[in-house]
Short mmCIF file of C-alpha atoms in Angstrom, two decimals:
data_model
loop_
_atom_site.label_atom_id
_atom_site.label_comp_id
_atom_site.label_asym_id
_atom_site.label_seq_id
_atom_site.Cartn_x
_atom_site.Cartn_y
_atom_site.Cartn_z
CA UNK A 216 3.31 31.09 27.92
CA UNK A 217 1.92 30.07 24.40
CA UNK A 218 2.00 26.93 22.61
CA UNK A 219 2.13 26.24 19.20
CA UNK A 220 1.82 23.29 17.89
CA UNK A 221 3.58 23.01 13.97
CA UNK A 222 2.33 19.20 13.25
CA UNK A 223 -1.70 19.81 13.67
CA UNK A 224 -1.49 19.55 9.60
CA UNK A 225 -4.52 16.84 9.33
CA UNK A 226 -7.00 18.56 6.58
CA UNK A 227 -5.42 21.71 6.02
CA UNK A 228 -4.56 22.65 2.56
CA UNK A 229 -1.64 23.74 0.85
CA UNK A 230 1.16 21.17 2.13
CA UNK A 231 1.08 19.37 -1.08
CA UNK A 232 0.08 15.81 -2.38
CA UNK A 233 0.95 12.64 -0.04
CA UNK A 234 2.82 9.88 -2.02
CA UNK A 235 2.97 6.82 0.58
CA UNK A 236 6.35 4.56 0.40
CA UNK A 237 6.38 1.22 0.63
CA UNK A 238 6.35 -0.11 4.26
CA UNK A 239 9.46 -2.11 3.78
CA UNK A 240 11.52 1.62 3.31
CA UNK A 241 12.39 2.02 6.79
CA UNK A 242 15.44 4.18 6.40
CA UNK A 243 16.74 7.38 3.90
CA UNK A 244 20.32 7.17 4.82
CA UNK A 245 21.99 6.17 7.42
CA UNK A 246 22.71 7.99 9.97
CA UNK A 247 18.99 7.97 10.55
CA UNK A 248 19.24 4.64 12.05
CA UNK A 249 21.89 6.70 14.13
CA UNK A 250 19.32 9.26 15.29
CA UNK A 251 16.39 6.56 16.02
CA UNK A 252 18.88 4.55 18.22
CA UNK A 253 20.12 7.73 20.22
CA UNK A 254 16.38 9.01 20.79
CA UNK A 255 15.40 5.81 21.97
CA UNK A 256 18.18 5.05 24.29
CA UNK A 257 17.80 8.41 25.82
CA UNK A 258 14.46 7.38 26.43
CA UNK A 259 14.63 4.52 28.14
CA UNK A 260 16.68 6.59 30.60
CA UNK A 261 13.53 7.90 32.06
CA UNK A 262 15.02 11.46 31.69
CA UNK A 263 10.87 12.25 29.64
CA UNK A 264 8.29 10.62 28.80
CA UNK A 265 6.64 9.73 25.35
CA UNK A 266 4.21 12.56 25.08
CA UNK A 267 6.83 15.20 26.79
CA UNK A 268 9.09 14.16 23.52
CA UNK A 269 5.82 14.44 21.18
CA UNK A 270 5.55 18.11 22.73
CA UNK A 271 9.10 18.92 22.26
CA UNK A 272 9.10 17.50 18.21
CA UNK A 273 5.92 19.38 17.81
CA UNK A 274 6.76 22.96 18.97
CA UNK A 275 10.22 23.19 16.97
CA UNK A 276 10.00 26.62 15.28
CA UNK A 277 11.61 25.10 11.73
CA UNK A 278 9.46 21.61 12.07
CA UNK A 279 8.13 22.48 8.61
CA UNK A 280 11.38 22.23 6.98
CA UNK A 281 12.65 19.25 8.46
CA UNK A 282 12.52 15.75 7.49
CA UNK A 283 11.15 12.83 9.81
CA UNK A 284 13.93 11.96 11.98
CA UNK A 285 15.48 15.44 11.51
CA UNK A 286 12.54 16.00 13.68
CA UNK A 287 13.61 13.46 16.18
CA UNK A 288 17.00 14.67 16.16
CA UNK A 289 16.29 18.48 17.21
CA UNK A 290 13.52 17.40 19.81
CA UNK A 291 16.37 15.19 21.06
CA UNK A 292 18.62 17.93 21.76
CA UNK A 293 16.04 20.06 22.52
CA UNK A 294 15.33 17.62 25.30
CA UNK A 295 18.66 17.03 26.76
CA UNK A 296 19.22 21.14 26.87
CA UNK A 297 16.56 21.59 28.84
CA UNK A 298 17.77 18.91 31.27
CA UNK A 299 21.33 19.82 31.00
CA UNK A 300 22.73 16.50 29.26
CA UNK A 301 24.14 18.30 26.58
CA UNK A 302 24.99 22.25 25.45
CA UNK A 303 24.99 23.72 22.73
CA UNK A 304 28.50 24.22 22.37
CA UNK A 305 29.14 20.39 22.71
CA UNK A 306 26.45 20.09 19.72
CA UNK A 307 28.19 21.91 17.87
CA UNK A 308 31.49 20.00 18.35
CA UNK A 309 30.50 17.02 17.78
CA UNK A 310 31.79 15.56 20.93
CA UNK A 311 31.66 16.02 25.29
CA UNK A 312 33.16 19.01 26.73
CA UNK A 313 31.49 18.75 30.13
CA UNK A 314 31.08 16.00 32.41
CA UNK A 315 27.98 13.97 32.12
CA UNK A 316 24.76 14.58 33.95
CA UNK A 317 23.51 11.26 36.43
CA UNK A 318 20.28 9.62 34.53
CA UNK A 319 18.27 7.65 35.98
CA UNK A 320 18.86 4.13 34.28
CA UNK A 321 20.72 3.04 31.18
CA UNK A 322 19.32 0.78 28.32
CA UNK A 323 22.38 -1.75 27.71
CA UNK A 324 22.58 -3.46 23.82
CA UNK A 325 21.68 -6.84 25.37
CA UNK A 326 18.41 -5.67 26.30
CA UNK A 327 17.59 -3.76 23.33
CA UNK A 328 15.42 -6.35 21.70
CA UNK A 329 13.42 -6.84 24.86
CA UNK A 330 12.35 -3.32 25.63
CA UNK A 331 11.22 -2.74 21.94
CA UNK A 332 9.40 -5.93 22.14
CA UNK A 333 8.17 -4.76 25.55
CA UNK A 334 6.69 -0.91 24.72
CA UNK A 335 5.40 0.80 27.05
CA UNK A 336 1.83 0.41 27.30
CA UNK A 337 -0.48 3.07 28.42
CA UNK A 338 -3.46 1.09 29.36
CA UNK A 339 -4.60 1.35 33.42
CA UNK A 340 -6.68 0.27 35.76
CA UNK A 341 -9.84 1.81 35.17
CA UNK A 342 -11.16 4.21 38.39
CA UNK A 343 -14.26 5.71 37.02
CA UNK A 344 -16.86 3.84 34.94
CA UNK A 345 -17.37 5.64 31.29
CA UNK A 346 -19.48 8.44 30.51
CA UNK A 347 -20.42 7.28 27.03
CA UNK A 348 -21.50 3.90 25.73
CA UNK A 349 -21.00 2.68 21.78
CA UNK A 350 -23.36 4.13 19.60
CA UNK A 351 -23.97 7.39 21.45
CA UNK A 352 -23.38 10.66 19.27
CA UNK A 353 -20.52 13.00 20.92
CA UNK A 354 -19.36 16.28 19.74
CA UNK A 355 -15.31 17.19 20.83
CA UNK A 356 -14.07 20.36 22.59
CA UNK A 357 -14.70 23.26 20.26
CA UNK A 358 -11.55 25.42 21.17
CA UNK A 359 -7.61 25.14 21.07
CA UNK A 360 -5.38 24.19 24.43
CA UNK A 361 -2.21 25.98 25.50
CA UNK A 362 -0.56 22.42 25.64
CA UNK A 363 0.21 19.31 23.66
CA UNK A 364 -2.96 17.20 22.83
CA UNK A 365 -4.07 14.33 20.57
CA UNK A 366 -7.42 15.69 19.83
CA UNK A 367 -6.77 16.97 16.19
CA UNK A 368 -7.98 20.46 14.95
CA UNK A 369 -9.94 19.59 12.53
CA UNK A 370 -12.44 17.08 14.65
CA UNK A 371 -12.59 20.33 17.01
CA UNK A 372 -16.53 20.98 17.60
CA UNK A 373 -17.03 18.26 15.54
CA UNK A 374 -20.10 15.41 15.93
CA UNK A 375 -19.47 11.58 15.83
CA UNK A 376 -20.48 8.48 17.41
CA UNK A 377 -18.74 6.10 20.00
CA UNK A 378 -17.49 3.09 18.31
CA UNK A 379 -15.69 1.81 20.76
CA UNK A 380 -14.32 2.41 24.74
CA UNK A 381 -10.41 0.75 25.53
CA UNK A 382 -10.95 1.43 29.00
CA UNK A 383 -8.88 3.95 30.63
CA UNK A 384 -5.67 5.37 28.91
CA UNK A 385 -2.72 7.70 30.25
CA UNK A 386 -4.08 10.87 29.62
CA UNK A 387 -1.44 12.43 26.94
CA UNK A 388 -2.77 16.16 27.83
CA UNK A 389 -1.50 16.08 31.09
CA UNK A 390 1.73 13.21 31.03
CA UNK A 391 3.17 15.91 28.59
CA UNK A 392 3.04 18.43 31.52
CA UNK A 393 4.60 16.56 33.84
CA UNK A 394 1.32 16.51 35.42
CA UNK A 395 1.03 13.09 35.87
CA UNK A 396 -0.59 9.73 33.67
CA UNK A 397 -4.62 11.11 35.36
CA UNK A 398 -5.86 8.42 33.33
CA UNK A 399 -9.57 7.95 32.00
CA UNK A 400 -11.57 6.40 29.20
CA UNK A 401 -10.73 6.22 25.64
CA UNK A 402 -12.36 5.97 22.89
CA UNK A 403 -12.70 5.42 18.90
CA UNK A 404 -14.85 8.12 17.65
CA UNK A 405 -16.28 7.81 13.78
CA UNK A 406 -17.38 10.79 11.99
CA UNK A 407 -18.50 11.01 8.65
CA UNK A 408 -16.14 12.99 6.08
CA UNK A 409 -18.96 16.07 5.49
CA UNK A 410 -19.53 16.83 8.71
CA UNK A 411 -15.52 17.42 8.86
CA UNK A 412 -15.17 18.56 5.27
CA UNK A 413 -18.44 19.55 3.90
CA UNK A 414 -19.62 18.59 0.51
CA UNK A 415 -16.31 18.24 -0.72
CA UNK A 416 -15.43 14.69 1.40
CA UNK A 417 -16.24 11.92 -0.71
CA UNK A 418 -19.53 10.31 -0.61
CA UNK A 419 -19.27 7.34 2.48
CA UNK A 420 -15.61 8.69 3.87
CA UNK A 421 -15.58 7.99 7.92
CA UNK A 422 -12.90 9.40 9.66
CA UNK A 423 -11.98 7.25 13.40
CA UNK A 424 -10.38 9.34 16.24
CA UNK A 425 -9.13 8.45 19.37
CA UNK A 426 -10.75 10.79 21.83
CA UNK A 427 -10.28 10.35 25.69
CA UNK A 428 -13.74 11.11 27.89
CA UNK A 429 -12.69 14.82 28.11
CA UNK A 430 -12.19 15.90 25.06
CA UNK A 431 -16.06 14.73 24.45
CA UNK A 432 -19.32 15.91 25.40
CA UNK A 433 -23.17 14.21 24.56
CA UNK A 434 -24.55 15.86 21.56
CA UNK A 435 -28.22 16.04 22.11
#
């Protein structure tokens, strides 16, 4: 089975100039404060994880023509088909016509404040010791992956240096398989803006990625 990913934009041309808000518009309209409460309720219910709903927003066929949480929305019901919480006909009507699916837990308003306060953090217990220390040049996986993946395509084959190792990370690759967390290192790789862009990147640009320990290999 293929996968296409539509949000692998990052320095491809054509999509237009970006004109960033002010942080302090959160909201559009609201029933997008509608759609933000309903994804992450659903997710608390343990039905997916984080990077299983990045894979679901990033494969919509029509993700181009969709606005931010119209995203969420349609990975949301995406989601729930797949798992049987919801069909399309009851979509469609605006309301239940089945009886509800068992989930696993349910996140209740009094709690709310404490789970988003809480996250969920992805660091772990590290197992193996890192392969690459600050300073050391790197180059990333040269080729594309039939499966969701926060390496983006234009560091692919790409040289930087180590800046940094967090210590070991759920491994995003995999947790959006179902494949388990498999964590490992993770780092903050810096490249500089020609070797992504060429002669066209502005003179001193550096670019920081964060790369886990397989998506690198020691350039020479």
């Amino acid at each position: 089975m293929s996968y296409t990913t539509h949000a692998d934009l990052g320095g491809q041309p054509g999509h237009g100039a970006v004109f960033p808000e002010s942080e302090d518009i959160r909201f559009h309209a609201d029933w997008e404060k509608d759609a933000l409460a309903l994804v992450l309720a659903m997710g608390a219910t343990g039905s997916w994880n984080i990077d299983m709903s990045r894979a679901a927003r990033e494969t919509l066929r029509h993700y181009g023509r969709l606005s931010y949480y119209q995203v969420w929305l349609a990975a949301l019901e995406k989601l729930m088909q797949e798992r049987g919480q919801v069909e399309a006909g009851e979509i469609a009507a605006g309301r239940m016509l089945h009886p509800p699916v068992p989930i696993a837990r349910v996140l209740h308003a009094p709690d709310v404040e404490a789970a988003l306060a809480k996250g969920s953090p992805t660091l772990r217990p590290s197992t193996q010791a890192p392969r690459f220390h600050v300073g050391q040049r790197v180059r990333t996986r040269d080729h594309a992956v039939a499966h969701h993946t926060r390496l983006p395509g234009y560091v692919r084959g790409k040289v930087g240096s180590i800046e940094r190792c967090h210590g070991s990370h759920v491994f995003a690759d995999t947790h959006a398989q179902g494949l388990g967390e498999q964590p490992q290192p993770l780092y903050t790789v810096v490249f500089d803006g020609r070797e992504l862009w060429g002669e066209e990147a502005a003179t001193g640009l550096r670019v920081s990625v964060d790369a886990w320990e397989s998506y690198l290999q020691p350039d020479p």
